mmCIF file with all atom_site columns, C-alpha atoms in Angstrom:
data_model
loop_
_atom_site.group_PDB
_atom_site.id
_atom_site.type_symbol
_atom_site.label_atom_id
_atom_site.label_alt_id
_atom_site.label_comp_id
_atom_site.label_asym_id
_atom_site.label_entity_id
_atom_site.label_seq_id
_atom_site.pdbx_PDB_ins_code
_atom_site.Cartn_x
_atom_site.Cartn_y
_atom_site.Cartn_z
_atom_site.occupancy
_atom_site.B_iso_or_equiv
_atom_site.pdbx_formal_charge
_atom_site.auth_seq_id
_atom_site.auth_comp_id
_atom_site.auth_asym_id
_atom_site.auth_atom_id
_atom_site.pdbx_PDB_model_num
ATOM 1   C CA . MET G 1 1   ? 53.606  126.395 101.877 1.00 0.00 ? 1   MET G CA 1
ATOM 2   C CA . LYS G 1 2   ? 53.850  123.269 104.515 1.00 0.00 ? 2   LYS G CA 1
ATOM 3   C CA . LYS G 1 3   ? 55.494  121.793 102.353 1.00 0.00 ? 3   LYS G CA 1
ATOM 4   C CA . LEU G 1 4   ? 58.053  123.975 101.081 1.00 0.00 ? 4   LEU G CA 1
ATOM 5   C CA . SER G 1 5   ? 58.532  124.292 105.238 1.00 0.00 ? 5   SER G CA 1
ATOM 6   C CA . LEU G 1 6   ? 59.292  120.310 105.224 1.00 0.00 ? 6   LEU G CA 1
ATOM 7   C CA . LEU G 1 7   ? 61.682  120.835 102.028 1.00 0.00 ? 7   LEU G CA 1
ATOM 8   C CA . LEU G 1 8   ? 64.178  123.901 103.593 1.00 0.00 ? 8   LEU G CA 1
ATOM 9   C CA . SER G 1 9   ? 64.233  121.848 106.215 1.00 0.00 ? 9   SER G CA 1
ATOM 10  C CA . PHE G 1 10  ? 65.135  118.538 104.583 1.00 0.00 ? 10  PHE G CA 1
ATOM 11  C CA . VAL G 1 11  ? 67.221  120.745 103.025 1.00 0.00 ? 11  VAL G CA 1
ATOM 12  C CA . LEU G 1 12  ? 68.670  121.706 106.407 1.00 0.00 ? 12  LEU G CA 1
ATOM 13  C CA . LEU G 1 13  ? 69.110  118.488 107.997 1.00 0.00 ? 13  LEU G CA 1
ATOM 14  C CA . ILE G 1 14  ? 71.237  117.408 104.732 1.00 0.00 ? 14  ILE G CA 1
ATOM 15  C CA . SER G 1 15  ? 73.803  119.787 104.292 1.00 0.00 ? 15  SER G CA 1
ATOM 16  C CA . CYS G 1 16  ? 74.158  119.627 108.575 1.00 0.00 ? 16  CYS G CA 1
ATOM 17  C CA . GLU G 1 17  ? 75.460  116.375 107.765 1.00 0.00 ? 17  GLU G CA 1
ATOM 18  C CA . LYS G 1 18  ? 79.013  115.106 109.111 1.00 0.00 ? 18  LYS G CA 1
ATOM 19  C CA . GLU G 1 19  ? 81.150  115.862 106.203 1.00 0.00 ? 19  GLU G CA 1
ATOM 20  C CA . GLU G 1 20  ? 82.202  113.025 104.616 1.00 0.00 ? 20  GLU G CA 1
ATOM 21  C CA . LEU G 1 21  ? 86.621  111.000 104.676 1.00 0.00 ? 21  LEU G CA 1
ATOM 22  C CA . SER G 1 22  ? 88.303  111.417 101.518 1.00 0.00 ? 22  SER G CA 1
ATOM 23  C CA . THR G 1 23  ? 90.327  108.251 101.192 1.00 0.00 ? 23  THR G CA 1
ATOM 24  C CA . VAL G 1 24  ? 93.736  108.917 103.167 1.00 0.00 ? 24  VAL G CA 1
ATOM 25  C CA . GLU G 1 25  ? 91.474  109.492 105.894 1.00 0.00 ? 25  GLU G CA 1
ATOM 26  C CA . ARG G 1 26  ? 90.454  107.433 106.239 1.00 0.00 ? 26  ARG G CA 1
ATOM 27  C CA . SER G 1 27  ? 93.317  105.415 105.846 1.00 0.00 ? 27  SER G CA 1
ATOM 28  C CA . ILE G 1 28  ? 95.094  106.983 108.194 1.00 0.00 ? 28  ILE G CA 1
ATOM 29  C CA . VAL G 1 29  ? 92.925  106.290 110.847 1.00 0.00 ? 29  VAL G CA 1
ATOM 30  C CA . GLY G 1 30  ? 93.036  103.951 114.626 1.00 0.00 ? 30  GLY G CA 1
ATOM 31  C CA . LYS G 1 31  ? 96.038  103.758 115.956 1.00 0.00 ? 31  LYS G CA 1
ATOM 32  C CA . TRP G 1 32  ? 99.227  103.106 114.255 1.00 0.00 ? 32  TRP G CA 1
ATOM 33  C CA . GLN G 1 33  ? 101.999 101.765 116.159 1.00 0.00 ? 33  GLN G CA 1
ATOM 34  C CA . LEU G 1 34  ? 106.437 102.355 115.771 1.00 0.00 ? 34  LEU G CA 1
ATOM 35  C CA . VAL G 1 35  ? 107.629 98.744  114.078 1.00 0.00 ? 35  VAL G CA 1
ATOM 36  C CA . GLU G 1 36  ? 111.262 100.365 112.290 1.00 0.00 ? 36  GLU G CA 1
ATOM 37  C CA . TYR G 1 37  ? 112.916 104.128 112.925 1.00 0.00 ? 37  TYR G CA 1
ATOM 38  C CA . CYS G 1 38  ? 116.194 106.085 111.584 1.00 0.00 ? 38  CYS G CA 1
ATOM 39  C CA . VAL G 1 39  ? 118.065 108.206 113.374 1.00 0.00 ? 39  VAL G CA 1
ATOM 40  C CA . SER G 1 40  ? 121.246 110.120 111.408 1.00 0.00 ? 40  SER G CA 1
ATOM 41  C CA . PRO G 1 41  ? 124.095 109.965 113.669 1.00 0.00 ? 41  PRO G CA 1
ATOM 42  C CA . GLY G 1 42  ? 124.898 113.987 111.754 1.00 0.00 ? 42  GLY G CA 1
ATOM 43  C CA . SER G 1 43  ? 127.222 111.392 109.580 1.00 0.00 ? 43  SER G CA 1
ATOM 44  C CA . GLY G 1 44  ? 124.322 111.965 106.104 1.00 0.00 ? 44  GLY G CA 1
ATOM 45  C CA . GLU G 1 45  ? 123.754 107.315 106.282 1.00 0.00 ? 45  GLU G CA 1
ATOM 46  C CA . CYS G 1 46  ? 120.343 106.663 108.130 1.00 0.00 ? 46  CYS G CA 1
ATOM 47  C CA . ASN G 1 47  ? 120.463 102.712 108.875 1.00 0.00 ? 47  ASN G CA 1
ATOM 48  C CA . ALA G 1 48  ? 116.915 101.832 109.506 1.00 0.00 ? 48  ALA G CA 1
ATOM 49  C CA . GLN G 1 49  ? 117.003 100.206 112.977 1.00 0.00 ? 49  GLN G CA 1
ATOM 50  C CA . MET G 1 50  ? 113.809 98.302  115.006 1.00 0.00 ? 50  MET G CA 1
ATOM 51  C CA . ALA G 1 51  ? 111.701 99.601  117.429 1.00 0.00 ? 51  ALA G CA 1
ATOM 52  C CA . THR G 1 52  ? 112.553 97.265  120.459 1.00 0.00 ? 52  THR G CA 1
ATOM 53  C CA . ALA G 1 53  ? 110.500 97.817  123.777 1.00 0.00 ? 53  ALA G CA 1
ATOM 54  C CA . ILE G 1 54  ? 112.101 100.697 125.627 1.00 0.00 ? 54  ILE G CA 1
ATOM 55  C CA . TYR G 1 55  ? 112.155 102.692 121.766 1.00 0.00 ? 55  TYR G CA 1
ATOM 56  C CA . THR G 1 56  ? 108.937 102.691 120.482 1.00 0.00 ? 56  THR G CA 1
ATOM 57  C CA . GLN G 1 57  ? 105.832 104.384 120.342 1.00 0.00 ? 57  GLN G CA 1
ATOM 58  C CA . THR G 1 58  ? 102.358 104.244 119.585 1.00 0.00 ? 58  THR G CA 1
ATOM 59  C CA . VAL G 1 59  ? 99.904  107.340 117.323 1.00 0.00 ? 59  VAL G CA 1
ATOM 60  C CA . GLU G 1 60  ? 96.263  107.203 116.885 1.00 0.00 ? 60  GLU G CA 1
ATOM 61  C CA . PHE G 1 61  ? 95.098  109.425 114.757 1.00 0.00 ? 61  PHE G CA 1
ATOM 62  C CA . ARG G 1 62  ? 91.103  110.001 115.049 1.00 0.00 ? 62  ARG G CA 1
ATOM 63  C CA . GLU G 1 63  ? 88.162  110.633 113.196 1.00 0.00 ? 63  GLU G CA 1
ATOM 64  C CA . ASP G 1 64  ? 87.202  113.692 114.585 1.00 0.00 ? 64  ASP G CA 1
ATOM 65  C CA . GLY G 1 65  ? 90.660  114.593 113.473 1.00 0.00 ? 65  GLY G CA 1
ATOM 66  C CA . SER G 1 66  ? 92.784  114.699 116.332 1.00 0.00 ? 66  SER G CA 1
ATOM 67  C CA . PHE G 1 67  ? 95.217  112.481 117.751 1.00 0.00 ? 67  PHE G CA 1
ATOM 68  C CA . ILE G 1 68  ? 97.320  111.089 120.743 1.00 0.00 ? 68  ILE G CA 1
ATOM 69  C CA . GLU G 1 69  ? 101.646 109.716 120.474 1.00 0.00 ? 69  GLU G CA 1
ATOM 70  C CA . LYS G 1 70  ? 102.380 108.119 123.826 1.00 0.00 ? 70  LYS G CA 1
ATOM 71  C CA . ILE G 1 71  ? 106.141 107.248 123.558 1.00 0.00 ? 71  ILE G CA 1
ATOM 72  C CA . PRO G 1 72  ? 107.424 105.771 126.819 1.00 0.00 ? 72  PRO G CA 1
ATOM 73  C CA . GLU G 1 73  ? 110.227 107.246 128.708 1.00 0.00 ? 73  GLU G CA 1
ATOM 74  C CA . ARG G 1 74  ? 113.305 105.355 127.916 1.00 0.00 ? 74  ARG G CA 1
ATOM 75  C CA . GLN G 1 75  ? 113.530 102.713 131.168 1.00 0.00 ? 75  GLN G CA 1
ATOM 76  C CA . LYS G 1 76  ? 111.090 103.391 133.109 1.00 0.00 ? 76  LYS G CA 1
ATOM 77  C CA . PHE G 1 77  ? 108.909 101.821 129.536 1.00 0.00 ? 77  PHE G CA 1
ATOM 78  C CA . TRP G 1 78  ? 105.225 101.327 131.767 1.00 0.00 ? 78  TRP G CA 1
ATOM 79  C CA . THR G 1 79  ? 105.055 105.558 131.752 1.00 0.00 ? 79  THR G CA 1
ATOM 80  C CA . PRO G 1 80  ? 103.888 106.884 129.165 1.00 0.00 ? 80  PRO G CA 1
ATOM 81  C CA . ILE G 1 81  ? 104.742 110.347 127.518 1.00 0.00 ? 81  ILE G CA 1
ATOM 82  C CA . MET G 1 82  ? 102.031 111.004 125.465 1.00 0.00 ? 82  MET G CA 1
ATOM 83  C CA . SER G 1 83  ? 101.734 114.587 123.408 1.00 0.00 ? 83  SER G CA 1
ATOM 84  C CA . SER G 1 84  ? 98.441  115.011 121.129 1.00 0.00 ? 84  SER G CA 1
ATOM 85  C CA . GLY G 1 85  ? 96.246  117.894 119.855 1.00 0.00 ? 85  GLY G CA 1
ATOM 86  C CA . GLN G 1 86  ? 94.968  118.353 115.658 1.00 0.00 ? 86  GLN G CA 1
ATOM 87  C CA . TYR G 1 87  ? 96.276  116.849 112.630 1.00 0.00 ? 87  TYR G CA 1
ATOM 88  C CA . ARG G 1 88  ? 94.356  117.624 108.937 1.00 0.00 ? 88  ARG G CA 1
ATOM 89  C CA . ILE G 1 89  ? 95.602  116.064 105.889 1.00 0.00 ? 89  ILE G CA 1
ATOM 90  C CA . LEU G 1 90  ? 96.966  118.458 103.315 1.00 0.00 ? 90  LEU G CA 1
ATOM 91  C CA . GLU G 1 91  ? 95.802  116.293 100.356 1.00 0.00 ? 91  GLU G CA 1
ATOM 92  C CA . GLY G 1 92  ? 98.434  116.300 97.063  1.00 0.00 ? 92  GLY G CA 1
ATOM 93  C CA . LYS G 1 93  ? 101.271 117.485 99.029  1.00 0.00 ? 93  LYS G CA 1
ATOM 94  C CA . GLY G 1 94  ? 101.746 113.941 100.977 1.00 0.00 ? 94  GLY G CA 1
ATOM 95  C CA . LYS G 1 95  ? 101.927 115.714 104.515 1.00 0.00 ? 95  LYS G CA 1
ATOM 96  C CA . ILE G 1 96  ? 100.091 116.261 107.426 1.00 0.00 ? 96  ILE G CA 1
ATOM 97  C CA . GLU G 1 97  ? 99.886  118.991 109.282 1.00 0.00 ? 97  GLU G CA 1
ATOM 98  C CA . PHE G 1 98  ? 99.652  119.168 113.442 1.00 0.00 ? 98  PHE G CA 1
ATOM 99  C CA . GLN G 1 99  ? 98.571  121.081 115.765 1.00 0.00 ? 99  GLN G CA 1
ATOM 100 C CA . PHE G 1 100 ? 99.672  120.719 118.592 1.00 0.00 ? 100 PHE G CA 1
ATOM 101 C CA . ASP G 1 101 ? 98.379  121.084 122.704 1.00 0.00 ? 101 ASP G CA 1
ATOM 102 C CA . VAL G 1 102 ? 100.811 121.691 123.800 1.00 0.00 ? 102 VAL G CA 1
ATOM 103 C CA . SER G 1 103 ? 104.037 123.412 122.131 1.00 0.00 ? 103 SER G CA 1
ATOM 104 C CA . SER G 1 104 ? 106.470 126.801 122.845 1.00 0.00 ? 104 SER G CA 1
ATOM 105 C CA . SER G 1 105 ? 104.181 127.762 119.223 1.00 0.00 ? 105 SER G CA 1
ATOM 106 C CA . ARG G 1 106 ? 101.443 127.654 117.829 1.00 0.00 ? 106 ARG G CA 1
ATOM 107 C CA . THR G 1 107 ? 102.104 127.474 114.998 1.00 0.00 ? 107 THR G CA 1
ATOM 108 C CA . PRO G 1 108 ? 101.649 124.072 113.044 1.00 0.00 ? 108 PRO G CA 1
ATOM 109 C CA . VAL G 1 109 ? 104.750 121.328 111.673 1.00 0.00 ? 109 VAL G CA 1
ATOM 110 C CA . GLY G 1 110 ? 104.204 119.903 108.044 1.00 0.00 ? 110 GLY G CA 1
ATOM 111 C CA . VAL G 1 111 ? 105.120 116.218 107.861 1.00 0.00 ? 111 VAL G CA 1
ATOM 112 C CA . ASP G 1 112 ? 105.711 114.348 105.443 1.00 0.00 ? 112 ASP G CA 1
ATOM 113 C CA . TYR G 1 113 ? 103.767 111.056 104.914 1.00 0.00 ? 113 TYR G CA 1
ATOM 114 C CA . GLN G 1 114 ? 104.010 107.876 102.862 1.00 0.00 ? 114 GLN G CA 1
ATOM 115 C CA . LEU G 1 115 ? 101.202 105.135 102.947 1.00 0.00 ? 115 LEU G CA 1
ATOM 116 C CA . SER G 1 116 ? 102.303 101.024 101.541 1.00 0.00 ? 116 SER G CA 1
ATOM 117 C CA . GLY G 1 117 ? 98.830  99.041  103.029 1.00 0.00 ? 117 GLY G CA 1
ATOM 118 C CA . ASN G 1 118 ? 99.080  98.743  106.648 1.00 0.00 ? 118 ASN G CA 1
ATOM 119 C CA . ARG G 1 119 ? 102.691 100.745 106.813 1.00 0.00 ? 119 ARG G CA 1
ATOM 120 C CA . MET G 1 120 ? 103.060 104.413 107.831 1.00 0.00 ? 120 MET G CA 1
ATOM 121 C CA . THR G 1 121 ? 106.251 106.465 107.145 1.00 0.00 ? 121 THR G CA 1
ATOM 122 C CA . LEU G 1 122 ? 106.839 109.718 109.143 1.00 0.00 ? 122 LEU G CA 1
ATOM 123 C CA . LEU G 1 123 ? 109.976 111.695 107.530 1.00 0.00 ? 123 LEU G CA 1
ATOM 124 C CA . PRO G 1 124 ? 109.458 114.488 109.419 1.00 0.00 ? 124 PRO G CA 1
ATOM 125 C CA . GLY G 1 125 ? 112.607 117.571 108.496 1.00 0.00 ? 125 GLY G CA 1
ATOM 126 C CA . CYS G 1 126 ? 115.148 116.630 109.356 1.00 0.00 ? 126 CYS G CA 1
ATOM 127 C CA . PHE G 1 127 ? 118.961 118.279 108.446 1.00 0.00 ? 127 PHE G CA 1
ATOM 128 C CA . GLU G 1 128 ? 120.893 114.503 108.439 1.00 0.00 ? 128 GLU G CA 1
ATOM 129 C CA . GLY G 1 129 ? 117.799 113.079 107.542 1.00 0.00 ? 129 GLY G CA 1
ATOM 130 C CA . CYS G 1 130 ? 115.602 110.753 109.881 1.00 0.00 ? 130 CYS G CA 1
ATOM 131 C CA . ARG G 1 131 ? 112.299 109.036 109.616 1.00 0.00 ? 131 ARG G CA 1
ATOM 132 C CA . TYR G 1 132 ? 109.722 107.111 111.067 1.00 0.00 ? 132 TYR G CA 1
ATOM 133 C CA . THR G 1 133 ? 107.585 103.784 110.523 1.00 0.00 ? 133 THR G CA 1
ATOM 134 C CA . TYR G 1 134 ? 104.917 102.543 111.665 1.00 0.00 ? 134 TYR G CA 1
ATOM 135 C CA . GLU G 1 135 ? 102.317 99.360  111.109 1.00 0.00 ? 135 GLU G CA 1
ATOM 136 C CA . LYS G 1 136 ? 98.933  99.698  111.843 1.00 0.00 ? 136 LYS G CA 1
ATOM 137 C CA . VAL G 1 137 ? 97.980  97.837  114.818 1.00 0.00 ? 137 VAL G CA 1
ATOM 138 C CA . ARG G 1 138 ? 94.102  98.971  114.511 1.00 0.00 ? 138 ARG G CA 1
#
């Protein structure tokens, strides 16, 4: 009986361990800095521009499924605008689903992404085309 109790305790302990992150989740976890962006002015063309001290942002994906995004306020880059919430990777679909803490809608937002080495490109659903490319900083 004692051995059975120990075995059950061990099985319960193992089953309560934290779920392992997938390879994709592990590669996204960390802090990312915007290096290039492209937003079409309405013509359908999307010409890439380099990020600057005034037009930049960072996004940090954490292991616990939370994220925080910091966007400097234009011409006041020392005062960031922040958004945060939860994210999850929709593997096999090439999407990251964001659930923002503060939002008028509680519907998660799906954003296409591409990973290549230490670069990640986010492709929000813009009508005229847009993309944001980040480099991993840690």
